[in-house]
PDB file of N, CA and C and ligand atoms in Angstrom:
ATOM      1  N   MET A   4      -5.669  -3.854  -8.844  1.00  0.00           N
ATOM      2  CA  MET A   4      -7.063  -3.546  -9.062  1.00  0.00           C
ATOM      3  C   MET A   4      -7.872  -4.815  -9.288  1.00  0.00           C
ATOM      4  N   GLY A   5      -7.316  -5.755 -10.023  1.00  0.00           N
ATOM      5  CA  GLY A   5      -8.012  -7.002 -10.211  1.00  0.00           C
ATOM      6  C   GLY A   5      -9.251  -6.883 -11.075  1.00  0.00           C
ATOM      7  N   ASP A   6     -10.225  -7.727 -10.820  1.00  0.00           N
ATOM      8  CA  ASP A   6     -11.419  -7.795 -11.651  1.00  0.00           C
ATOM      9  C   ASP A   6     -12.485  -6.825 -11.147  1.00  0.00           C
ATOM     10  N   LEU A   7     -12.626  -5.699 -11.828  1.00  0.00           N
ATOM     11  CA  LEU A   7     -13.621  -4.715 -11.420  1.00  0.00           C
ATOM     12  C   LEU A   7     -14.803  -4.685 -12.359  1.00  0.00           C
ATOM     13  N   GLY A   8     -14.830  -5.597 -13.312  1.00  0.00           N
ATOM     14  CA  GLY A   8     -15.953  -5.630 -14.232  1.00  0.00           C
ATOM     15  C   GLY A   8     -15.741  -4.699 -15.406  1.00  0.00           C
ATOM     16  N   ALA A   9     -16.723  -4.656 -16.303  1.00  0.00           N
ATOM     17  CA  ALA A   9     -16.589  -3.892 -17.539  1.00  0.00           C
ATOM     18  C   ALA A   9     -16.872  -2.411 -17.341  1.00  0.00           C
ATOM     19  N   GLU A  10     -17.643  -2.059 -16.314  1.00  0.00           N
ATOM     20  CA  GLU A  10     -17.995  -0.656 -16.098  1.00  0.00           C
ATOM     21  C   GLU A  10     -16.820   0.083 -15.460  1.00  0.00           C
ATOM     22  N   GLY A  11     -16.788   1.391 -15.667  1.00  0.00           N
ATOM     23  CA  GLY A  11     -15.759   2.165 -14.995  1.00  0.00           C
ATOM     24  C   GLY A  11     -15.021   3.066 -15.939  1.00  0.00           C
ATOM     25  N   PRO A  12     -14.102   3.857 -15.405  1.00  0.00           N
ATOM     26  CA  PRO A  12     -13.376   4.803 -16.235  1.00  0.00           C
ATOM     27  C   PRO A  12     -12.493   4.118 -17.276  1.00  0.00           C
ATOM     28  N   GLU A  13     -12.163   4.870 -18.289  1.00  0.00           N
ATOM     29  CA  GLU A  13     -11.397   4.352 -19.427  1.00  0.00           C
ATOM     30  C   GLU A  13     -10.062   3.742 -19.020  1.00  0.00           C
ATOM     31  N   TRP A  14      -9.408   4.325 -18.023  1.00  0.00           N
ATOM     32  CA  TRP A  14      -8.080   3.819 -17.667  1.00  0.00           C
ATOM     33  C   TRP A  14      -8.108   2.352 -17.264  1.00  0.00           C
ATOM     34  N   ARG A  15      -9.219   1.904 -16.754  1.00  0.00           N
ATOM     35  CA  ARG A  15      -9.291   0.508 -16.301  1.00  0.00           C
ATOM     36  C   ARG A  15      -9.114  -0.470 -17.467  1.00  0.00           C
ATOM     37  N   GLU A  16      -9.475  -0.016 -18.652  1.00  0.00           N
ATOM     38  CA  GLU A  16      -9.318  -0.894 -19.827  1.00  0.00           C
ATOM     39  C   GLU A  16      -7.855  -1.121 -20.167  1.00  0.00           C
ATOM     40  N   ARG A  17      -6.979  -0.240 -19.681  1.00  0.00           N
ATOM     41  CA  ARG A  17      -5.552  -0.365 -19.979  1.00  0.00           C
ATOM     42  C   ARG A  17      -4.764  -0.900 -18.781  1.00  0.00           C
ATOM     43  N   ALA A  18      -5.461  -1.393 -17.788  1.00  0.00           N
ATOM     44  CA  ALA A  18      -4.811  -1.869 -16.566  1.00  0.00           C
ATOM     45  C   ALA A  18      -4.042  -3.170 -16.804  1.00  0.00           C
ATOM     46  N   ALA A  19      -2.816  -3.198 -16.349  1.00  0.00           N
ATOM     47  CA  ALA A  19      -1.996  -4.405 -16.494  1.00  0.00           C
ATOM     48  C   ALA A  19      -2.582  -5.583 -15.725  1.00  0.00           C
ATOM     49  N   CYS A  20      -3.285  -5.303 -14.650  1.00  0.00           N
ATOM     50  CA  CYS A  20      -3.821  -6.394 -13.826  1.00  0.00           C
ATOM     51  C   CYS A  20      -4.960  -7.138 -14.505  1.00  0.00           C
ATOM     52  N   LEU A  21      -5.495  -6.615 -15.580  1.00  0.00           N
ATOM     53  CA  LEU A  21      -6.540  -7.352 -16.291  1.00  0.00           C
ATOM     54  C   LEU A  21      -6.012  -8.666 -16.848  1.00  0.00           C
ATOM     55  N   ARG A  22      -4.703  -8.751 -16.981  1.00  0.00           N
ATOM     56  CA  ARG A  22      -4.097  -9.982 -17.505  1.00  0.00           C
ATOM     57  C   ARG A  22      -3.705 -10.947 -16.388  1.00  0.00           C
ATOM     58  N   HIS A  23      -4.127 -10.631 -15.172  1.00  0.00           N
ATOM     59  CA  HIS A  23      -3.773 -11.469 -14.017  1.00  0.00           C
ATOM     60  C   HIS A  23      -5.037 -11.761 -13.209  1.00  0.00           C
ATOM     61  N   PRO A  24      -5.025 -12.850 -12.446  1.00  0.00           N
ATOM     62  CA  PRO A  24      -6.197 -13.151 -11.614  1.00  0.00           C
ATOM     63  C   PRO A  24      -6.358 -12.126 -10.496  1.00  0.00           C
ATOM     64  N   ALA A  25      -7.604 -11.795 -10.200  1.00  0.00           N
ATOM     65  CA  ALA A  25      -7.898 -10.809  -9.148  1.00  0.00           C
ATOM     66  C   ALA A  25      -7.336 -11.240  -7.805  1.00  0.00           C
ATOM     67  N   VAL A  26      -7.257 -12.544  -7.592  1.00  0.00           N
ATOM     68  CA  VAL A  26      -6.779 -13.030  -6.295  1.00  0.00           C
ATOM     69  C   VAL A  26      -5.345 -12.566  -6.016  1.00  0.00           C
ATOM     70  N   LEU A  27      -4.577 -12.306  -7.049  1.00  0.00           N
ATOM     71  CA  LEU A  27      -3.215 -11.808  -6.843  1.00  0.00           C
ATOM     72  C   LEU A  27      -3.243 -10.444  -6.158  1.00  0.00           C
ATOM     73  N   PHE A  28      -4.253  -9.663  -6.414  1.00  0.00           N
ATOM     74  CA  PHE A  28      -4.335  -8.301  -5.881  1.00  0.00           C
ATOM     75  C   PHE A  28      -5.163  -8.211  -4.604  1.00  0.00           C
ATOM     76  N   PHE A  29      -6.058  -9.177  -4.428  1.00  0.00           N
ATOM     77  CA  PHE A  29      -6.950  -9.095  -3.272  1.00  0.00           C
ATOM     78  C   PHE A  29      -6.809 -10.267  -2.299  1.00  0.00           C
ATOM     79  N   GLY A  30      -6.110 -11.302  -2.670  1.00  0.00           N
ATOM     80  CA  GLY A  30      -5.977 -12.460  -1.801  1.00  0.00           C
ATOM     81  C   GLY A  30      -7.231 -13.311  -1.807  1.00  0.00           C
ATOM     82  N   MET A  31      -7.145 -14.430  -1.114  1.00  0.00           N
ATOM     83  CA  MET A  31      -8.265 -15.373  -1.086  1.00  0.00           C
ATOM     84  C   MET A  31      -9.209 -15.082   0.074  1.00  0.00           C
ATOM     85  N   ASP A  32      -8.659 -14.915   1.281  1.00  0.00           N
ATOM     86  CA  ASP A  32      -9.487 -14.699   2.465  1.00  0.00           C
ATOM     87  C   ASP A  32      -8.603 -14.201   3.605  1.00  0.00           C
ATOM     88  N   ASP A  33      -9.212 -13.965   4.757  1.00  0.00           N
ATOM     89  CA  ASP A  33      -8.485 -13.424   5.904  1.00  0.00           C
ATOM     90  C   ASP A  33      -7.533 -14.446   6.515  1.00  0.00           C
ATOM     91  N   ALA A  34      -7.660 -15.703   6.119  1.00  0.00           N
ATOM     92  CA  ALA A  34      -6.821 -16.749   6.689  1.00  0.00           C
ATOM     93  C   ALA A  34      -5.449 -16.824   6.014  1.00  0.00           C
ATOM     94  N   GLU A  35      -5.198 -15.956   5.075  1.00  0.00           N
ATOM     95  CA  GLU A  35      -3.911 -15.971   4.376  1.00  0.00           C
ATOM     96  C   GLU A  35      -2.780 -15.709   5.378  1.00  0.00           C
ATOM     97  N   ALA A  36      -1.792 -16.566   5.365  1.00  0.00           N
ATOM     98  CA  ALA A  36      -0.657 -16.409   6.278  1.00  0.00           C
ATOM     99  C   ALA A  36       0.107 -15.134   5.936  1.00  0.00           C
ATOM    100  N   PRO A  37       0.626 -14.440   6.956  1.00  0.00           N
ATOM    101  CA  PRO A  37       1.311 -13.167   6.707  1.00  0.00           C
ATOM    102  C   PRO A  37       2.427 -13.271   5.669  1.00  0.00           C
ATOM    103  N   GLY A  38       3.196 -14.359   5.728  1.00  0.00           N
ATOM    104  CA  GLY A  38       4.282 -14.520   4.757  1.00  0.00           C
ATOM    105  C   GLY A  38       3.754 -14.700   3.342  1.00  0.00           C
ATOM    106  N   ASP A  39       2.684 -15.462   3.224  1.00  0.00           N
ATOM    107  CA  ASP A  39       2.058 -15.669   1.907  1.00  0.00           C
ATOM    108  C   ASP A  39       1.503 -14.358   1.383  1.00  0.00           C
ATOM    109  N   ARG A  40       0.915 -13.605   2.288  1.00  0.00           N
ATOM    110  CA  ARG A  40       0.338 -12.314   1.882  1.00  0.00           C
ATOM    111  C   ARG A  40       1.425 -11.368   1.380  1.00  0.00           C
ATOM    112  N   ARG A  41       2.508 -11.289   2.135  1.00  0.00           N
ATOM    113  CA  ARG A  41       3.618 -10.405   1.719  1.00  0.00           C
ATOM    114  C   ARG A  41       4.114 -10.798   0.337  1.00  0.00           C
ATOM    115  N   GLU A  42       4.291 -12.090   0.141  1.00  0.00           N
ATOM    116  CA  GLU A  42       4.803 -12.576  -1.152  1.00  0.00           C
ATOM    117  C   GLU A  42       3.812 -12.260  -2.280  1.00  0.00           C
ATOM    118  N   ARG A  43       2.542 -12.513  -2.018  1.00  0.00           N
ATOM    119  CA  ARG A  43       1.525 -12.226  -3.041  1.00  0.00           C
ATOM    120  C   ARG A  43       1.496 -10.732  -3.369  1.00  0.00           C
ATOM    121  N   GLU A  44       1.535  -9.918  -2.325  1.00  0.00           N
ATOM    122  CA  GLU A  44       1.481  -8.470  -2.561  1.00  0.00           C
ATOM    123  C   GLU A  44       2.697  -7.980  -3.340  1.00  0.00           C
ATOM    124  N   GLU A  45       3.844  -8.540  -3.053  1.00  0.00           N
ATOM    125  CA  GLU A  45       5.045  -8.130  -3.799  1.00  0.00           C
ATOM    126  C   GLU A  45       4.906  -8.499  -5.273  1.00  0.00           C
ATOM    127  N   ARG A  46       4.316  -9.665  -5.540  1.00  0.00           N
ATOM    128  CA  ARG A  46       4.114 -10.058  -6.949  1.00  0.00           C
ATOM    129  C   ARG A  46       3.114  -9.126  -7.626  1.00  0.00           C
ATOM    130  N   ALA A  47       2.068  -8.756  -6.912  1.00  0.00           N
ATOM    131  CA  ALA A  47       1.088  -7.811  -7.475  1.00  0.00           C
ATOM    132  C   ALA A  47       1.740  -6.452  -7.734  1.00  0.00           C
ATOM    133  N   LYS A  48       2.558  -6.025  -6.808  1.00  0.00           N
ATOM    134  CA  LYS A  48       3.209  -4.706  -6.961  1.00  0.00           C
ATOM    135  C   LYS A  48       4.151  -4.686  -8.156  1.00  0.00           C
ATOM    136  N   LEU A  49       4.737  -5.828  -8.472  1.00  0.00           N
ATOM    137  CA  LEU A  49       5.588  -5.890  -9.668  1.00  0.00           C
ATOM    138  C   LEU A  49       4.761  -5.633 -10.918  1.00  0.00           C
ATOM    139  N   VAL A  50       3.528  -6.138 -10.929  1.00  0.00           N
ATOM    140  CA  VAL A  50       2.619  -5.868 -12.059  1.00  0.00           C
ATOM    141  C   VAL A  50       2.317  -4.367 -12.107  1.00  0.00           C
ATOM    142  N   CYS A  51       1.988  -3.804 -10.957  1.00  0.00           N
ATOM    143  CA  CYS A  51       1.673  -2.369 -10.892  1.00  0.00           C
ATOM    144  C   CYS A  51       2.845  -1.516 -11.376  1.00  0.00           C
ATOM    145  N   ARG A  52       4.039  -1.926 -11.051  1.00  0.00           N
ATOM    146  CA  ARG A  52       5.221  -1.133 -11.406  1.00  0.00           C
ATOM    147  C   ARG A  52       5.322  -0.929 -12.916  1.00  0.00           C
ATOM    148  N   GLU A  53       4.834  -1.896 -13.675  1.00  0.00           N
ATOM    149  CA  GLU A  53       4.901  -1.806 -15.135  1.00  0.00           C
ATOM    150  C   GLU A  53       3.603  -1.278 -15.745  1.00  0.00           C
ATOM    151  N   CYS A  54       2.643  -0.936 -14.917  1.00  0.00           N
ATOM    152  CA  CYS A  54       1.317  -0.563 -15.407  1.00  0.00           C
ATOM    153  C   CYS A  54       1.285   0.898 -15.859  1.00  0.00           C
ATOM    154  N   ILE A  55       0.747   1.131 -17.050  1.00  0.00           N
ATOM    155  CA  ILE A  55       0.755   2.492 -17.598  1.00  0.00           C
ATOM    156  C   ILE A  55      -0.332   3.386 -16.984  1.00  0.00           C
ATOM    157  N   VAL A  56      -1.234   2.816 -16.220  1.00  0.00           N
ATOM    158  CA  VAL A  56      -2.265   3.645 -15.590  1.00  0.00           C
ATOM    159  C   VAL A  56      -2.121   3.637 -14.064  1.00  0.00           C
ATOM    160  N   ARG A  57      -0.921   3.424 -13.607  1.00  0.00           N
ATOM    161  CA  ARG A  57      -0.697   3.340 -12.158  1.00  0.00           C
ATOM    162  C   ARG A  57      -1.144   4.606 -11.425  1.00  0.00           C
ATOM    163  N   LEU A  58      -0.808   5.749 -11.969  1.00  0.00           N
ATOM    164  CA  LEU A  58      -1.158   6.988 -11.268  1.00  0.00           C
ATOM    165  C   LEU A  58      -2.670   7.183 -11.195  1.00  0.00           C
ATOM    166  N   GLU A  59      -3.360   6.894 -12.294  1.00  0.00           N
ATOM    167  CA  GLU A  59      -4.818   7.011 -12.300  1.00  0.00           C
ATOM    168  C   GLU A  59      -5.432   6.043 -11.290  1.00  0.00           C
ATOM    169  N   CYS A  60      -4.890   4.833 -11.259  1.00  0.00           N
ATOM    170  CA  CYS A  60      -5.386   3.811 -10.348  1.00  0.00           C
ATOM    171  C   CYS A  60      -5.186   4.225  -8.893  1.00  0.00           C
ATOM    172  N   LEU A  61      -3.996   4.678  -8.576  1.00  0.00           N
ATOM    173  CA  LEU A  61      -3.721   5.075  -7.196  1.00  0.00           C
ATOM    174  C   LEU A  61      -4.576   6.274  -6.807  1.00  0.00           C
ATOM    175  N   SER A  62      -4.704   7.210  -7.708  1.00  0.00           N
ATOM    176  CA  SER A  62      -5.522   8.387  -7.439  1.00  0.00           C
ATOM    177  C   SER A  62      -6.968   7.976  -7.133  1.00  0.00           C
ATOM    178  N   HIS A  63      -7.492   7.080  -7.937  1.00  0.00           N
ATOM    179  CA  HIS A  63      -8.849   6.582  -7.694  1.00  0.00           C
ATOM    180  C   HIS A  63      -8.948   5.911  -6.325  1.00  0.00           C
ATOM    181  N   ALA A  64      -8.001   5.030  -6.042  1.00  0.00           N
ATOM    182  CA  ALA A  64      -8.062   4.261  -4.791  1.00  0.00           C
ATOM    183  C   ALA A  64      -7.992   5.177  -3.571  1.00  0.00           C
ATOM    184  N   LEU A  65      -7.171   6.208  -3.662  1.00  0.00           N
ATOM    185  CA  LEU A  65      -7.066   7.142  -2.537  1.00  0.00           C
ATOM    186  C   LEU A  65      -8.358   7.936  -2.390  1.00  0.00           C
ATOM    187  N   GLU A  66      -8.875   8.393  -3.505  1.00  0.00           N
ATOM    188  CA  GLU A  66     -10.098   9.200  -3.475  1.00  0.00           C
ATOM    189  C   GLU A  66     -11.289   8.375  -2.987  1.00  0.00           C
ATOM    190  N   ALA A  67     -11.380   7.135  -3.451  1.00  0.00           N
ATOM    191  CA  ALA A  67     -12.515   6.270  -3.106  1.00  0.00           C
ATOM    192  C   ALA A  67     -12.319   5.573  -1.770  1.00  0.00           C
ATOM    193  N   ARG A  68     -11.152   5.762  -1.170  1.00  0.00           N
ATOM    194  CA  ARG A  68     -10.829   5.068   0.091  1.00  0.00           C
ATOM    195  C   ARG A  68     -11.051   3.566  -0.068  1.00  0.00           C
ATOM    196  N   GLU A  69     -10.511   3.010  -1.157  1.00  0.00           N
ATOM    197  CA  GLU A  69     -10.654   1.574  -1.397  1.00  0.00           C
ATOM    198  C   GLU A  69     -10.105   0.813  -0.190  1.00  0.00           C
ATOM    199  N   PRO A  70     -10.908  -0.031   0.437  1.00  0.00           N
ATOM    200  CA  PRO A  70     -10.496  -0.629   1.709  1.00  0.00           C
ATOM    201  C   PRO A  70      -9.625  -1.872   1.601  1.00  0.00           C
ATOM    202  N   TYR A  71      -9.599  -2.499   0.435  1.00  0.00           N
ATOM    203  CA  TYR A  71      -8.864  -3.756   0.315  1.00  0.00           C
ATOM    204  C   TYR A  71      -8.030  -3.786  -0.959  1.00  0.00           C
ATOM    205  N   GLY A  72      -6.994  -4.597  -0.908  1.00  0.00           N
ATOM    206  CA  GLY A  72      -6.276  -4.950  -2.122  1.00  0.00           C
ATOM    207  C   GLY A  72      -5.156  -4.002  -2.498  1.00  0.00           C
ATOM    208  N   ILE A  73      -4.456  -4.415  -3.543  1.00  0.00           N
ATOM    209  CA  ILE A  73      -3.367  -3.617  -4.105  1.00  0.00           C
ATOM    210  C   ILE A  73      -3.951  -2.728  -5.193  1.00  0.00           C
ATOM    211  N   TRP A  74      -3.737  -1.463  -5.049  1.00  0.00           N
ATOM    212  CA  TRP A  74      -4.169  -0.481  -6.060  1.00  0.00           C
ATOM    213  C   TRP A  74      -2.993   0.475  -6.284  1.00  0.00           C
ATOM    214  N   GLY A  75      -2.646   0.701  -7.522  1.00  0.00           N
ATOM    215  CA  GLY A  75      -1.573   1.653  -7.796  1.00  0.00           C
ATOM    216  C   GLY A  75      -0.260   1.305  -7.127  1.00  0.00           C
ATOM    217  N   GLY A  76      -0.064   0.042  -6.841  1.00  0.00           N
ATOM    218  CA  GLY A  76       1.196  -0.395  -6.245  1.00  0.00           C
ATOM    219  C   GLY A  76       1.245  -0.298  -4.727  1.00  0.00           C
ATOM    220  N   LEU A  77       0.133   0.062  -4.098  1.00  0.00           N
ATOM    221  CA  LEU A  77       0.113   0.165  -2.631  1.00  0.00           C
ATOM    222  C   LEU A  77      -0.986  -0.722  -2.056  1.00  0.00           C
ATOM    223  N   ASN A  78      -0.711  -1.305  -0.897  1.00  0.00           N
ATOM    224  CA  ASN A  78      -1.768  -2.050  -0.210  1.00  0.00           C
ATOM    225  C   ASN A  78      -2.569  -1.081   0.669  1.00  0.00           C
ATOM    226  N   GLU A  79      -3.569  -1.594   1.354  1.00  0.00           N
ATOM    227  CA  GLU A  79      -4.468  -0.706   2.102  1.00  0.00           C
ATOM    228  C   GLU A  79      -3.752   0.039   3.228  1.00  0.00           C
ATOM    229  N   VAL A  80      -2.796  -0.617   3.870  1.00  0.00           N
ATOM    230  CA  VAL A  80      -2.066   0.044   4.952  1.00  0.00           C
ATOM    231  C   VAL A  80      -1.216   1.184   4.378  1.00  0.00           C
ATOM    232  N   GLU A  81      -0.577   0.913   3.274  1.00  0.00           N
ATOM    233  CA  GLU A  81       0.258   1.939   2.629  1.00  0.00           C
ATOM    234  C   GLU A  81      -0.592   3.098   2.109  1.00  0.00           C
ATOM    235  N   ARG A  82      -1.786   2.797   1.618  1.00  0.00           N
ATOM    236  CA  ARG A  82      -2.662   3.878   1.147  1.00  0.00           C
ATOM    237  C   ARG A  82      -3.131   4.746   2.309  1.00  0.00           C
ATOM    238  N   LYS A  83      -3.426   4.124   3.444  1.00  0.00           N
ATOM    239  CA  LYS A  83      -3.838   4.928   4.601  1.00  0.00           C
ATOM    240  C   LYS A  83      -2.703   5.839   5.036  1.00  0.00           C
ATOM    241  N   ALA A  84      -1.483   5.321   5.014  1.00  0.00           N
ATOM    242  CA  ALA A  84      -0.322   6.141   5.364  1.00  0.00           C
ATOM    243  C   ALA A  84      -0.161   7.287   4.371  1.00  0.00           C
ATOM    244  N   ARG A  85      -0.392   7.007   3.107  1.00  0.00           N
ATOM    245  CA  ARG A  85      -0.290   8.055   2.085  1.00  0.00           C
ATOM    246  C   ARG A  85      -1.339   9.135   2.316  1.00  0.00           C
ATOM    247  N   LEU A  86      -2.549   8.718   2.653  1.00  0.00           N
ATOM    248  CA  LEU A  86      -3.618   9.690   2.920  1.00  0.00           C
ATOM    249  C   LEU A  86      -3.290  10.541   4.143  1.00  0.00           C
ATOM    250  N   ARG A  87      -2.739   9.911   5.180  1.00  0.00           N
ATOM    251  CA  ARG A  87      -2.358  10.683   6.371  1.00  0.00           C
ATOM    252  C   ARG A  87      -1.283  11.693   6.024  1.00  0.00           C
ATOM    253  N   ALA A  88      -0.307  11.275   5.229  1.00  0.00           N
ATOM    254  CA  ALA A  88       0.783  12.183   4.839  1.00  0.00           C
ATOM    255  C   ALA A  88       0.245  13.332   3.986  1.00  0.00           C
ATOM    256  N   MET A  89      -0.708  13.023   3.116  1.00  0.00           N
ATOM    257  CA  MET A  89      -1.300  14.076   2.291  1.00  0.00           C
ATOM    258  C   MET A  89      -2.089  15.064   3.144  1.00  0.00           C
ATOM    259  N   ALA A  90      -2.826  14.526   4.122  1.00  0.00           N
ATOM    260  CA  ALA A  90      -3.609  15.407   5.002  1.00  0.00           C
ATOM    261  C   ALA A  90      -2.684  16.289   5.829  1.00  0.00           C
ATOM    262  N   LYS A  91      -1.595  15.696   6.291  1.00  0.00           N
ATOM    263  CA  LYS A  91      -0.640  16.464   7.082  1.00  0.00           C
ATOM    264  C   LYS A  91      -0.007  17.563   6.246  1.00  0.00           C
ATOM    265  N   ALA A  92       0.356  17.232   5.006  1.00  0.00           N
ATOM    266  CA  ALA A  92       0.963  18.224   4.126  1.00  0.00           C
ATOM    267  C   ALA A  92      -0.007  19.351   3.798  1.00  0.00           C
ATOM    268  N   ALA A  93      -1.292  19.007   3.706  1.00  0.00           N
ATOM    269  CA  ALA A  93      -2.291  20.034   3.390  1.00  0.00           C
ATOM    270  C   ALA A  93      -2.487  21.007   4.550  1.00  0.00           C
ATOM    271  N   ARG A  94      -2.199  20.545   5.771  1.00  0.00           N
ATOM    272  CA  ARG A  94      -2.375  21.406   6.948  1.00  0.00           C
ATOM    273  C   ARG A  94      -1.208  22.354   7.155  1.00  0.00           C
ATOM    274  N   THR A  95      -0.062  22.054   6.521  1.00  0.00           N
ATOM    275  CA  THR A  95       1.137  22.887   6.760  1.00  0.00           C
ATOM    276  C   THR A  95       1.305  23.951   5.688  1.00  0.00           C
TER     277      THR A  95
HETATM  278  S1  SF4 B  13      -1.633   0.037 -10.940  1.00  0.00           S
HETATM  279 FE1  SF4 B  13      -1.809  -2.119 -10.409  1.00  0.00          FE
HETATM  280  S2  SF4 B  13      -3.833  -2.364  -9.546  1.00  0.00           S
HETATM  281 FE2  SF4 B  13      -3.795  -0.423 -10.634  1.00  0.00          FE
HETATM  282  S3  SF4 B  13      -4.559  -0.814 -12.674  1.00  0.00           S
HETATM  283 FE3  SF4 B  13      -2.366  -1.008 -12.753  1.00  0.00          FE
HETATM  284  S4  SF4 B  13      -1.878  -3.150 -12.380  1.00  0.00           S
HETATM  285 FE4  SF4 B  13      -3.999  -2.792 -11.751  1.00  0.00          FE
END
């Protein structure tokens, strides 16, 4: 989740990522090398794994269609896959 500012739901105040730089969750820019990105994302996901508000965070990110960054332990590609799987399950 990174640095989202002081406003927002209560769960954000208990986010483990508040103790880490936002760049760990969002990267620096589009020029990030794929290997560097993978490594950074894995480090961010380790933070998420220990986060007590992971479910709230992921739920928010899916609902808000957050387009960038690691939220709830998933990157944007993984969140899109999760949304597709949820939509598919809802149709069956
Ligand atoms: S799950 Fe990850 S991104 Fe979400 S609040 Fe926790 S540490 Fe931050």
